[in-house]
CSV table of C-alpha atoms and ligand atoms in Angstrom, one decimal:
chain,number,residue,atom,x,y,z
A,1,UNK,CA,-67.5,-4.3,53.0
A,2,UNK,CA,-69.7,-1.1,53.6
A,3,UNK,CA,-72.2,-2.2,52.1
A,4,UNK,CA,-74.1,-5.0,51.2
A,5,UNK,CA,-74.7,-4.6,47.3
A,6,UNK,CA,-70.9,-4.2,47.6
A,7,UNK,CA,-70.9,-7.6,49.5
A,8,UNK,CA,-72.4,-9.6,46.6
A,9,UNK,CA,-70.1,-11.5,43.7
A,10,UNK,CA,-70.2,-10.5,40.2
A,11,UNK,CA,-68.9,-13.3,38.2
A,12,UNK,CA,-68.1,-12.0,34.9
A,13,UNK,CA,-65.9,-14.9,34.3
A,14,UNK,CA,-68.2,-16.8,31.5
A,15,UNK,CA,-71.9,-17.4,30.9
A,16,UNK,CA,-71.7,-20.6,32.1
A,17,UNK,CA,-71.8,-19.7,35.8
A,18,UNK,CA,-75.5,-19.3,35.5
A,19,UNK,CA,-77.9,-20.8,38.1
A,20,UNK,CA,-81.5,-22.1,36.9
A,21,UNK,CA,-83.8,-19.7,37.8
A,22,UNK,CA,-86.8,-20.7,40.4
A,23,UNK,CA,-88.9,-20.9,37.3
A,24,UNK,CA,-86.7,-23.0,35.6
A,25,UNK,CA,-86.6,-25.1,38.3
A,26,UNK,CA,-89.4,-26.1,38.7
A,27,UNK,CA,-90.5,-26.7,34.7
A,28,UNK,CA,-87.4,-29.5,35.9
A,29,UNK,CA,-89.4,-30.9,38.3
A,30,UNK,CA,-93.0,-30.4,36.5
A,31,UNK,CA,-91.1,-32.5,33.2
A,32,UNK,CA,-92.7,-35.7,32.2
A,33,UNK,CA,-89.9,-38.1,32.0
A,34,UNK,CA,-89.2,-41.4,30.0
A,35,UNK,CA,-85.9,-43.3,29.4
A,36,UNK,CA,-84.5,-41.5,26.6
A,37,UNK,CA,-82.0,-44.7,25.2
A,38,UNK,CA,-85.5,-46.1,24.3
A,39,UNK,CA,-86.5,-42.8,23.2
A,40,UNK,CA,-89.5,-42.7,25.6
A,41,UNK,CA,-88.4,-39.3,27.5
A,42,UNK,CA,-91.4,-36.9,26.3
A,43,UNK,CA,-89.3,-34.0,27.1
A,44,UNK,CA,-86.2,-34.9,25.4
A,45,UNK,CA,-88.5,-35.7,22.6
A,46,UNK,CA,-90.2,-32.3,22.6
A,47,UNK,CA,-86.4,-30.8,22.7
A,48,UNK,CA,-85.1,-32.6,20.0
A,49,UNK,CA,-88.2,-31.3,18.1
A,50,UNK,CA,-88.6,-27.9,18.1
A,51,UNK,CA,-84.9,-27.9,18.3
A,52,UNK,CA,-84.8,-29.3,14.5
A,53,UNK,CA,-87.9,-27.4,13.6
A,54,UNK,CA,-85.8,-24.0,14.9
A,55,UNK,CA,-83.0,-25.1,12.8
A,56,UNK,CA,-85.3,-25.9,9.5
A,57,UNK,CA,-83.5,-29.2,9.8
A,58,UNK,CA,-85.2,-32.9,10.3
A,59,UNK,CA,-83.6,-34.4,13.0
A,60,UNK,CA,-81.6,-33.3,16.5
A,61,UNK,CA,-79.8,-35.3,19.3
A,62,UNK,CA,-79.9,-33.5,22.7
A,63,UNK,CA,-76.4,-33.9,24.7
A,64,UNK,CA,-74.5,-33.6,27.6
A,65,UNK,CA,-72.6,-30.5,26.7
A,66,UNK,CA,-71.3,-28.3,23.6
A,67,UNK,CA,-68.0,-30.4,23.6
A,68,UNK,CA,-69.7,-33.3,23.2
A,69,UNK,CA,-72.4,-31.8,20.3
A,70,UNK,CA,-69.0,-31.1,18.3
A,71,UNK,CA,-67.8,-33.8,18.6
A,72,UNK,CA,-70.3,-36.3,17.8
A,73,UNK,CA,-71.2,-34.6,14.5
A,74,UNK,CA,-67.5,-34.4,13.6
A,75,UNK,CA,-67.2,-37.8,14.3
A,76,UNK,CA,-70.4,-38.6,12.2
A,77,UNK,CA,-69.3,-36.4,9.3
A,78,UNK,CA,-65.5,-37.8,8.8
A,79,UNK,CA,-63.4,-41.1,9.0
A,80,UNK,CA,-59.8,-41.2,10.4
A,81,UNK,CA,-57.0,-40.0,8.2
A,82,UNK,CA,-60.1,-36.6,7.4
A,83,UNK,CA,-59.1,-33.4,7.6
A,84,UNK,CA,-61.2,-30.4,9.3
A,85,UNK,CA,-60.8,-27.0,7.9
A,86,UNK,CA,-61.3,-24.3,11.3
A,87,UNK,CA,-59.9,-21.1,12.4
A,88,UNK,CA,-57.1,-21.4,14.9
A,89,UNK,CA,-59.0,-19.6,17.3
A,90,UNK,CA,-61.8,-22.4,17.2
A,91,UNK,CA,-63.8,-23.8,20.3
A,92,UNK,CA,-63.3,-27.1,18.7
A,93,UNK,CA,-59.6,-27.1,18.2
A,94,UNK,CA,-58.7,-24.8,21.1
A,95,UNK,CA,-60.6,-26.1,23.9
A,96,UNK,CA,-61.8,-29.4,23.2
A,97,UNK,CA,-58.8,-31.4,24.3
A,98,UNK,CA,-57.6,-32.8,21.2
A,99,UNK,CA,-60.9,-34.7,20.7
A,100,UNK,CA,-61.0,-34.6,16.5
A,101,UNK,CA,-57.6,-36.1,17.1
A,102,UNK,CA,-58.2,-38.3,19.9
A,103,UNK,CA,-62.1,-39.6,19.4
A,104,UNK,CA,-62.0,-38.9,14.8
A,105,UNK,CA,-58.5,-39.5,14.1
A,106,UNK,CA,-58.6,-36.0,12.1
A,107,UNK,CA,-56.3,-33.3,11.6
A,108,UNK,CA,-57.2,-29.8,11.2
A,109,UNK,CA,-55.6,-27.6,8.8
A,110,UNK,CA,-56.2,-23.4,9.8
A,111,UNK,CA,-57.7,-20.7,7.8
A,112,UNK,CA,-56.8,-17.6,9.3
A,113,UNK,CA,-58.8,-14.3,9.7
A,114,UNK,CA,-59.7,-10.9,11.6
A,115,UNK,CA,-61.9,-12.0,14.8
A,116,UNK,CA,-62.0,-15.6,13.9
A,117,UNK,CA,-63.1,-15.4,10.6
A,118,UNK,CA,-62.4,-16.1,7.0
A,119,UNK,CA,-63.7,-16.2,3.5
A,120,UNK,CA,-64.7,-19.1,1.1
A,121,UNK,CA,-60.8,-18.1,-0.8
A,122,UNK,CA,-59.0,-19.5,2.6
A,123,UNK,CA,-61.2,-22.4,2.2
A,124,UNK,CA,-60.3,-22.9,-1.6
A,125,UNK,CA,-57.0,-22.3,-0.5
A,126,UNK,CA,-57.1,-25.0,2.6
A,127,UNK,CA,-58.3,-27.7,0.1
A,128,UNK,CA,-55.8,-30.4,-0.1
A,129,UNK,CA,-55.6,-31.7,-3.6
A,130,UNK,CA,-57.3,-35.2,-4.0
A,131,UNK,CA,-53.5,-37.3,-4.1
A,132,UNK,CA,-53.1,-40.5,-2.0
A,133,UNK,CA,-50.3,-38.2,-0.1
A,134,UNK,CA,-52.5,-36.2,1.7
A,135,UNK,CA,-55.4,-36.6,4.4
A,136,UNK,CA,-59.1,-35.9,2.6
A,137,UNK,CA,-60.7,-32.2,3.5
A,138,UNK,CA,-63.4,-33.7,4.7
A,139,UNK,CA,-65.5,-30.7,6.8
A,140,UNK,CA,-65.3,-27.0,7.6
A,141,UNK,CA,-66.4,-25.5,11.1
A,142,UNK,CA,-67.6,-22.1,11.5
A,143,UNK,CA,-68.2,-21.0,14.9
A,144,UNK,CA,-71.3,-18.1,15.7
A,145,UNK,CA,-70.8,-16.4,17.4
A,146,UNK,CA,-67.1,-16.6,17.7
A,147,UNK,CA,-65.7,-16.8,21.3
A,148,UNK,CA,-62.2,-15.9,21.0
A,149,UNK,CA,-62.6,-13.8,17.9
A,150,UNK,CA,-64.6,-11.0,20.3
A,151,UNK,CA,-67.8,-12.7,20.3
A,152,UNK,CA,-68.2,-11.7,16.9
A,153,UNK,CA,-71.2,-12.1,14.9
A,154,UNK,CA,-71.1,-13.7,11.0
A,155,UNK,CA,-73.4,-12.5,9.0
A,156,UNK,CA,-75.5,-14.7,7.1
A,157,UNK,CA,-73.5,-13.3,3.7
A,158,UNK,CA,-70.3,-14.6,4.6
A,159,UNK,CA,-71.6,-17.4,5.7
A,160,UNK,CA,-73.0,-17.7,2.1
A,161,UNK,CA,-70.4,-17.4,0.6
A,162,UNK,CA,-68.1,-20.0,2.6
A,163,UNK,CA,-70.8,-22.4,2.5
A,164,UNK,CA,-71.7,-22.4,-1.3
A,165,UNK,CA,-67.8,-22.5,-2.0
A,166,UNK,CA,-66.8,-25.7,0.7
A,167,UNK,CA,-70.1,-27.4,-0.7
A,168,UNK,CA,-69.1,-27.0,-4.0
A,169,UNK,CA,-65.6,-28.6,-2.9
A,170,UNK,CA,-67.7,-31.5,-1.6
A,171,UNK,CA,-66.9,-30.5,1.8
A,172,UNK,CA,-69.3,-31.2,4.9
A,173,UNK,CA,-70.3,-27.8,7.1
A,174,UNK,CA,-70.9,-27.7,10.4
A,175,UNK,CA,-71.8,-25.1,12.5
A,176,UNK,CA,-70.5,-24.9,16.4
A,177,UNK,CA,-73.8,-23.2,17.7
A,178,UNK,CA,-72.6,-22.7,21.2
A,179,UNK,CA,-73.9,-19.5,21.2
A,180,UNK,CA,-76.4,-19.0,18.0
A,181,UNK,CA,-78.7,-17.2,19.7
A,182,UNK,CA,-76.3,-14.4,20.6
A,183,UNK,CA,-75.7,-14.1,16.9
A,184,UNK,CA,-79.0,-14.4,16.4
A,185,UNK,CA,-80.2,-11.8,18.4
A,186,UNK,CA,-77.4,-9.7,17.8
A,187,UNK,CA,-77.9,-9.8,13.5
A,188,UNK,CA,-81.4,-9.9,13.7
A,189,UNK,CA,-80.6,-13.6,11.5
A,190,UNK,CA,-82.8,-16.5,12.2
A,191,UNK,CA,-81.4,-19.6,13.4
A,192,UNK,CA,-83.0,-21.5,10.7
A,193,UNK,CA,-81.7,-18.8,8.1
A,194,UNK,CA,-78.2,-19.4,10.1
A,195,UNK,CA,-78.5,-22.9,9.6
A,196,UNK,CA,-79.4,-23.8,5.8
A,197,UNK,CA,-76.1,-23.2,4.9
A,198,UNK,CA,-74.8,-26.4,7.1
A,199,UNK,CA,-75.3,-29.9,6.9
A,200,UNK,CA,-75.2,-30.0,11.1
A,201,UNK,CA,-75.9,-27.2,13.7
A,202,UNK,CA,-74.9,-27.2,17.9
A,203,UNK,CA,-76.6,-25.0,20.2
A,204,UNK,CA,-75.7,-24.9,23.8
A,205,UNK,CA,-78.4,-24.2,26.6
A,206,UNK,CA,-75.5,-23.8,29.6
A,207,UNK,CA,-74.2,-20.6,28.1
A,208,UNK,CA,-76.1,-17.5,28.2
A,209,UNK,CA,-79.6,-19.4,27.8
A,210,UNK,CA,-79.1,-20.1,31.6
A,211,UNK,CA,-79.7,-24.1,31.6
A,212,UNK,CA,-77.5,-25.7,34.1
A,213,UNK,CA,-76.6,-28.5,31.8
A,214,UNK,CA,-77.2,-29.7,28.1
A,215,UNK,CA,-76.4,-29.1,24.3
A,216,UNK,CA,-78.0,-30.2,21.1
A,217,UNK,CA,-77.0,-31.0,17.2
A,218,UNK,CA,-79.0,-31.2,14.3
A,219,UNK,CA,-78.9,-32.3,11.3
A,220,UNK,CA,-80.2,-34.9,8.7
A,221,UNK,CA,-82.5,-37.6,9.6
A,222,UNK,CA,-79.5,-40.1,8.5
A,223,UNK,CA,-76.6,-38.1,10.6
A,224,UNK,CA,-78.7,-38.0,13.8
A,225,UNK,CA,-79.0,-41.5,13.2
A,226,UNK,CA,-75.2,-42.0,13.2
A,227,UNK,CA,-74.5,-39.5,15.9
A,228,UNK,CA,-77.2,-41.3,18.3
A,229,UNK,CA,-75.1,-44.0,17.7
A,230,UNK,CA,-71.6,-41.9,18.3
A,231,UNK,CA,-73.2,-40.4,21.3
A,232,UNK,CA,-73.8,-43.9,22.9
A,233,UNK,CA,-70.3,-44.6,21.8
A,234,UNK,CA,-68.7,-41.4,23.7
A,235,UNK,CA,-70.8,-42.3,26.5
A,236,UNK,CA,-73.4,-39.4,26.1
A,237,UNK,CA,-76.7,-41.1,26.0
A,238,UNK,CA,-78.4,-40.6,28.9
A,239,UNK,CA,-82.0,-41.8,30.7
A,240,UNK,CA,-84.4,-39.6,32.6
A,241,UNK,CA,-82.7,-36.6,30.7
A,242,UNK,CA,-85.9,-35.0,30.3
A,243,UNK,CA,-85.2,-33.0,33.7
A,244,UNK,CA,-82.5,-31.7,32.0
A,245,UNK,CA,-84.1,-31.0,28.7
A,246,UNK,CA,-87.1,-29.4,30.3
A,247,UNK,CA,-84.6,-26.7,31.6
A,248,UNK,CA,-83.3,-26.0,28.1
A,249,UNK,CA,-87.1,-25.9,26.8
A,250,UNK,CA,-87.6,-23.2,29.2
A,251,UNK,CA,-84.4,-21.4,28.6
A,252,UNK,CA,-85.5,-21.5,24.8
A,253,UNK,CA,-89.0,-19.9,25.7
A,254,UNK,CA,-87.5,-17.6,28.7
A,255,UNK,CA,-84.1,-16.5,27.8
A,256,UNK,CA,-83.6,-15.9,24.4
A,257,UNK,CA,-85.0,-12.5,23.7
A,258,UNK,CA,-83.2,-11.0,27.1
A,259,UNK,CA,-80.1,-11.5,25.2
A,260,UNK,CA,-79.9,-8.5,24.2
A,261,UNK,CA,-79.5,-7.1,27.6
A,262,UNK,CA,-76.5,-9.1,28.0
A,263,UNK,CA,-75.4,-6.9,25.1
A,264,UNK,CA,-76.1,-4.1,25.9
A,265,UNK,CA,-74.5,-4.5,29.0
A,266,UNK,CA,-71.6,-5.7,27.3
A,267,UNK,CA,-71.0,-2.8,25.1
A,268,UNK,CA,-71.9,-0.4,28.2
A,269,UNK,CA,-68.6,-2.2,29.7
A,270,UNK,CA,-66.4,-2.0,26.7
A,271,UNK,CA,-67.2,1.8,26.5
A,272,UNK,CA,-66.7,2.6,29.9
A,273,UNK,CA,-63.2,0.8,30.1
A,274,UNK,CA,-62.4,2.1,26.9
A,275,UNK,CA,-62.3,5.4,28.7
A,276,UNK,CA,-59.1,4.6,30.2
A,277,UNK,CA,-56.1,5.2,27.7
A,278,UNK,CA,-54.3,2.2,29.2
A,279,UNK,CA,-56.6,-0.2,28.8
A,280,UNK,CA,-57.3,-1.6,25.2
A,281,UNK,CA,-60.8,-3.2,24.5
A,282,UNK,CA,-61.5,-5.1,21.4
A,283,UNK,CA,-65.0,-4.1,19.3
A,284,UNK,CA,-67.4,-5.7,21.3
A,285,UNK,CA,-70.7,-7.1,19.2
A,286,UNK,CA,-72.6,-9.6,21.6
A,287,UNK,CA,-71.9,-10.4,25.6
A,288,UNK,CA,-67.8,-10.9,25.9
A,289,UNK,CA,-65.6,-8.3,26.2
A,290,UNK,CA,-61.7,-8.5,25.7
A,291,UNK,CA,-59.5,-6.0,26.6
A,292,UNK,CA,-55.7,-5.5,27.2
A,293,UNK,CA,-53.7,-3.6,29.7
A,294,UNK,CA,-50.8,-1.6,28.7
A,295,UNK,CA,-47.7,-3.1,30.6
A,296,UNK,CA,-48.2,0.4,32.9
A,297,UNK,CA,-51.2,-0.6,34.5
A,298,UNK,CA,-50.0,-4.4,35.4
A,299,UNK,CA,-50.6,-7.4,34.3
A,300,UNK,CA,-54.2,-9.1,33.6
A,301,UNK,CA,-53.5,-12.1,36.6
A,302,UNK,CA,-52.8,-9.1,39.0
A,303,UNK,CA,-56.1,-7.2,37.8
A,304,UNK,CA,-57.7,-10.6,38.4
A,305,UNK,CA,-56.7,-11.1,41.7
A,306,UNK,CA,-57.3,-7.4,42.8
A,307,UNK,CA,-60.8,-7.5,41.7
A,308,UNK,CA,-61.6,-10.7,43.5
A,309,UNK,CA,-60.8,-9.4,46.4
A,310,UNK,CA,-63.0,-6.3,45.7
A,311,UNK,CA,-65.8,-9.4,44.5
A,312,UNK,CA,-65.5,-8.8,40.9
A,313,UNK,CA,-64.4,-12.2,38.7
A,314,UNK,CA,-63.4,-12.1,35.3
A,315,UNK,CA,-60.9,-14.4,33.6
A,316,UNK,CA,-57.0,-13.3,32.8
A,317,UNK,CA,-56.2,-15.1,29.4
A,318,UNK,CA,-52.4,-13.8,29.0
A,319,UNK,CA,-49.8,-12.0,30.4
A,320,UNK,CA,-52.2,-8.5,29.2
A,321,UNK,CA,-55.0,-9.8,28.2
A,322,UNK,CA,-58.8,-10.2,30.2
A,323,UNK,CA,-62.3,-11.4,29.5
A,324,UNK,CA,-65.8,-10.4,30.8
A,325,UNK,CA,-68.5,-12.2,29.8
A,326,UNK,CA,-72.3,-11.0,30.6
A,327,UNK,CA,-75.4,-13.1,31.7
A,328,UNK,CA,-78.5,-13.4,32.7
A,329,UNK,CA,-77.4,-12.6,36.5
A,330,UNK,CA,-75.8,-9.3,35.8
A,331,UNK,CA,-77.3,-6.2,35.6
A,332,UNK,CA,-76.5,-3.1,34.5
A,333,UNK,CA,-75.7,-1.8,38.1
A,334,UNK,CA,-73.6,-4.6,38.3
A,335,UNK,CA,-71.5,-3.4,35.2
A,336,UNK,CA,-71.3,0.5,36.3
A,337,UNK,CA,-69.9,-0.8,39.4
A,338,UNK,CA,-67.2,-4.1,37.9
A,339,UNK,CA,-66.3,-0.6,35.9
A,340,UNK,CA,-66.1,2.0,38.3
A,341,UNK,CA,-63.6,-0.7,40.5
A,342,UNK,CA,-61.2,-1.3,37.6
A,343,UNK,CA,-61.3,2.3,37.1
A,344,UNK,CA,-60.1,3.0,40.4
A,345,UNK,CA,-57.7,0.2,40.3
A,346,UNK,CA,-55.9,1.3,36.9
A,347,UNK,CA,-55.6,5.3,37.4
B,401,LIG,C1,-68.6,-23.3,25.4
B,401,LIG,C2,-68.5,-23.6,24.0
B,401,LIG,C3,-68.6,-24.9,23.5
B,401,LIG,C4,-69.0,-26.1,24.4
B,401,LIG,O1,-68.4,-26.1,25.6
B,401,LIG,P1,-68.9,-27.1,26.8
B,401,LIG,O2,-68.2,-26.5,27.9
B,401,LIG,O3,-68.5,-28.5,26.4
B,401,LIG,O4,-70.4,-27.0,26.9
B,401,LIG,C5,-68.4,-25.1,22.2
B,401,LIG,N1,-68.2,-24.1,21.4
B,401,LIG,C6,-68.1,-22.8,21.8
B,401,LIG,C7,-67.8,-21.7,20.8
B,401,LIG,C8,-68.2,-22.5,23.2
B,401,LIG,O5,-68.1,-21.3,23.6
């Protein structure tokens, strides 16, 4: 390489691939710490907190990763033989490994939409009928933002209006958080105005918020009880987690707001490769970008493989079909030039 700025990666693969920060760092290593299975660990405390205070709800557990926040509220909220209502393009059916199968004993039954979403009729029309024959509709996951839908955004109104209708069906709602504050940011929505309409709430601090490890779930005082109890079970309860919870305390104060850069740096991408007439890109609301290559310009694990070799990473999902995700260490330099390379690589 010529040059060094040419030298350096940029890993568009997934907000996950953030480092801590030296700051963050060291708030790790400044943390008081207890043993948090005797609930000592003044950080995790503190978390768990102003975690359910952020959510308007009483109670939160602070766990090892999103997968694992799912999971233990949908194993609080349901008994084997339950059924969870979810779009097909859900984080908890697509990429948790079968785990409301394997760890709840629960089906899922889809509702179908535009962008991984739909609307409180799909739901009515989900609803099994209450007959010994059939499993029992037991809870309905919305996910916000929605990762394989575009990283869309809900708006608090149709998540009103799904919400009011499931409740009234007696179903539990849970909402997979992974990345609320992208919503959040992105809609101008509060998380606590977000999360009145669910009966549990995830957020994830290893996505864009930058913490190198850690989830959490609220939810009533009773459920948190339960899942405590699940997450022991699942073998999530950890000790001197503090020094991981002090991370996600200073993503919280750190790395919310600068979210929006992400965004922006996002849509700078989107419109930039949307110059190209043989590349496709999906509307892009928060900080992942899809796009598609017409059969012309190759396929998307041959674009992938060029441009790691020119030290550009994004992720090739299908035979057409890419993913670039912005974080916290991209910048916009960084996107004009992941741009100009595919550009040049797909005349
Ligand atoms: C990443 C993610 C999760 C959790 O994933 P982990 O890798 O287990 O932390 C859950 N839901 C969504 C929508 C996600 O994007």
């Amino acid at each position: 390489m010529s040059n060094q700025t040419e030298s350096v990666m940029i890993d568009l693969r997934s907000d996950t691939v953030t480092q801590p920060t030296p700051a963050m760092k060291e708030a790790m290593m400044r943390a008081p710490l207890g043993d948090d299975i005797f609930s000592d660990d003044p950080t995790v405390n503190a978390l768990q907190d102003r975690v359910a205070d952020m959510f308007g709800m009483e109670a939160a557990l602070f766990v090892p990763s999103g997968t694992m926040a799912n999971q233990v509220a949908i194993r609080s909220h349901t008994e084997p033989g339950d059924e969870i209502i979810c779009h097909p393009l859900s984080h908890i059916y697509l990429y948790e490994a079968g785990a409301p199968a394997a760890l709840s004993g629960c089906s899922v039954r889809f509702v179908d939409g535009a962008r991984g979403m739909f609307t409180s009729d799909d739901v009515r029309a989900a609803l099994r009928p209450v007959d010994q024959h059939f499993p029992v509709s037991r809870l309905c996951v919305i996910e916000n933002t929605q990762n394989r839908g575009g990283g869309s955004v809900w708006s608090e109104s149709q998540i009103a209006d799904v919400s009011q209708t499931a409740r009234e069906l007696g179903l539990k709602m849970h909402l997979d958080g992974a990345r609320i504050m992208n919503a959040c940011v992105a809609s101008g929505t509060s998380p606590k105005d977000y999360a009145k309409h669910f009966d549990s709430a995830t957020i994830c601090f290893s996505k864009g918020l930058g913490a190198p490890v850690g989830s959490a779930v609220a939810g009533s005082k009773a459920f948190i009880t339960r899942a405590r109890r699940i997450r022991k079970m699942f073998g999530g309860a950890m000790r001197q987690s503090g020094i991981l919870a002090a991370a996600a305390n200073y993503a919280l104060d750190h790395h919310v707001e600068r979210l929006k850069e992400d965004h922006e740096n996002a849509a700078t991408l989107a419109k930039l490769l949307s110059e190209n007439p043989r590349i496709k890109v999906d509307p892009c609301e928060t900080n992942i970008v899809y796009f598609d290559l017409d059969k012309s310009a190759g396929t998307a694990p041959e674009l992938e493989a060029k441009l790691l070799q020119n030290n550009v990473r994004m992720l090739a999902l299908g035979p057409a079909r890419l993913r670039a995700v912005t974080h916290l260490h991209v910048t916009n330099a960084d996107i004009d030039r992941a741009a100009t390379i595919i550009l040049n690589l797909i005349r």
